[in-house]
């Protein structure tokens, strides 16, 4: 390649190298807006460097080669500029929309391709040739339709970006205003220079002074970097900050009208997507909150709690109210922060429930240890003493036979007690598995009735079961068997001689209802209300049979684990009826 360097080309090449240095410096800062700014500087550098070599070219083909390189920077410059302005203004979500970024990218790539293939269609440059009338050869161009389209597109993006900057900087804190003005001035200089070139004001013939104006841009950006620490202190858009805050914020005027709010505030409204929030009375947005409105009338700062119902969701909120009087603002205003306490309340309630449950379990544990220490130990000690007396010939066989019914009752009581303790303890283990299956309810009932026939016969109690064959249920058969065994044992225990126990089943509400009813002593009303309340109530039977109070707790626990339930109906002196609702499907 043959180059004839002149003052203009040398200046542009030198400026391009400086811009490349600034682009690398800015890119290393690793900030969103700064990264985009570095790409904009890179586009400027490509334009300046390529245009410098174009002005040093002596042939049209060589100049056209550098023009093609220039357009890589020229077409990407407005794109990078508008992305930079969107980042600064906190509107980056706009260009993340697939449609918007696609349009910007298509125009950038399309114009570049039109320039590179101009010799085939002449849409961008209708004509160009080397003009040798000046002090050095320059390319004279005749614009085509694509050139005018891109110029309009270029100005629209520059104008839109500048508007975003001015709108953002107008509300900025004083600490940012000096650096902000530097950026705006730096953007306006090359814009005005390019407009004068397009309008035909060309003091240096065919030389485009736009790249030279970027030298001034570099100057102002350098001042911003050195004097105002442009890349160290960047403003953050107010909307972005407020939207990141999870608490709801709103500002109301002296007439209780909303004048500002953040997006988190919307979730507490009946219509979160409403576009008519600004200017609306707060009484309209929060109907029924009389205590809250009365507090606002006092024009004092403080906190108050309120409960809201919004689109089928309940919120427990704490309103932190800050009243700003005329000495601090131009007019009265009130800032309200709404902190959601719903989750804290739920966790506190859950913690309280867990504490109550733990307290009941602790009481039950103490009761079980008491049972083991007294009720379980007593019968075993009695049996041990009787056996010692027999072995030492202290009692006769006839005397032992007289004691055997008492010993038999003690052994039965001890066996039932141990069985219930073991079953209840296993049910409390987190890893205790449930083996649900389909089984015939009648077969299980028959087995349990046969098991209890001896104890029923000792009191002349009749057990009548009216469960039809083929009544299939879905549950853990062992658990249901333990429930039925406890209820039958209780029924016999509280039956007088010649009483009757009826067992029946029927389909009800998609479940199998199994009822075990007796006409025994019944249960007093005060005891009935506490039966399944977690208290272990122990009452002696009609023949002074002992109980532990664990059986019904085991029944309730096992029914709930099988997605069923247990209820009781009783009238003191007339009998008791227990109802088991057992699932019939998985």
Short mmCIF file of C-alpha atoms in Angstrom, two decimals, residues 20 133 142 185 200 291 430 563:
data_model
loop_
_atom_site.label_atom_id
_atom_site.label_comp_id
_atom_site.label_asym_id
_atom_site.label_seq_id
_atom_site.Cartn_x
_atom_site.Cartn_y
_atom_site.Cartn_z
CA UNK A 20 -7.98 2.64 22.04
CA UNK A 133 -7.85 19.58 -6.39
CA UNK A 142 -22.26 11.36 -3.82
CA UNK A 185 -20.91 18.17 26.14
CA UNK A 200 -22.47 21.15 3.18
CA UNK A 291 -56.91 3.01 62.57
CA UNK A 430 -39.66 -39.94 62.07
CA UNK A 563 -55.38 -40.32 56.25
#
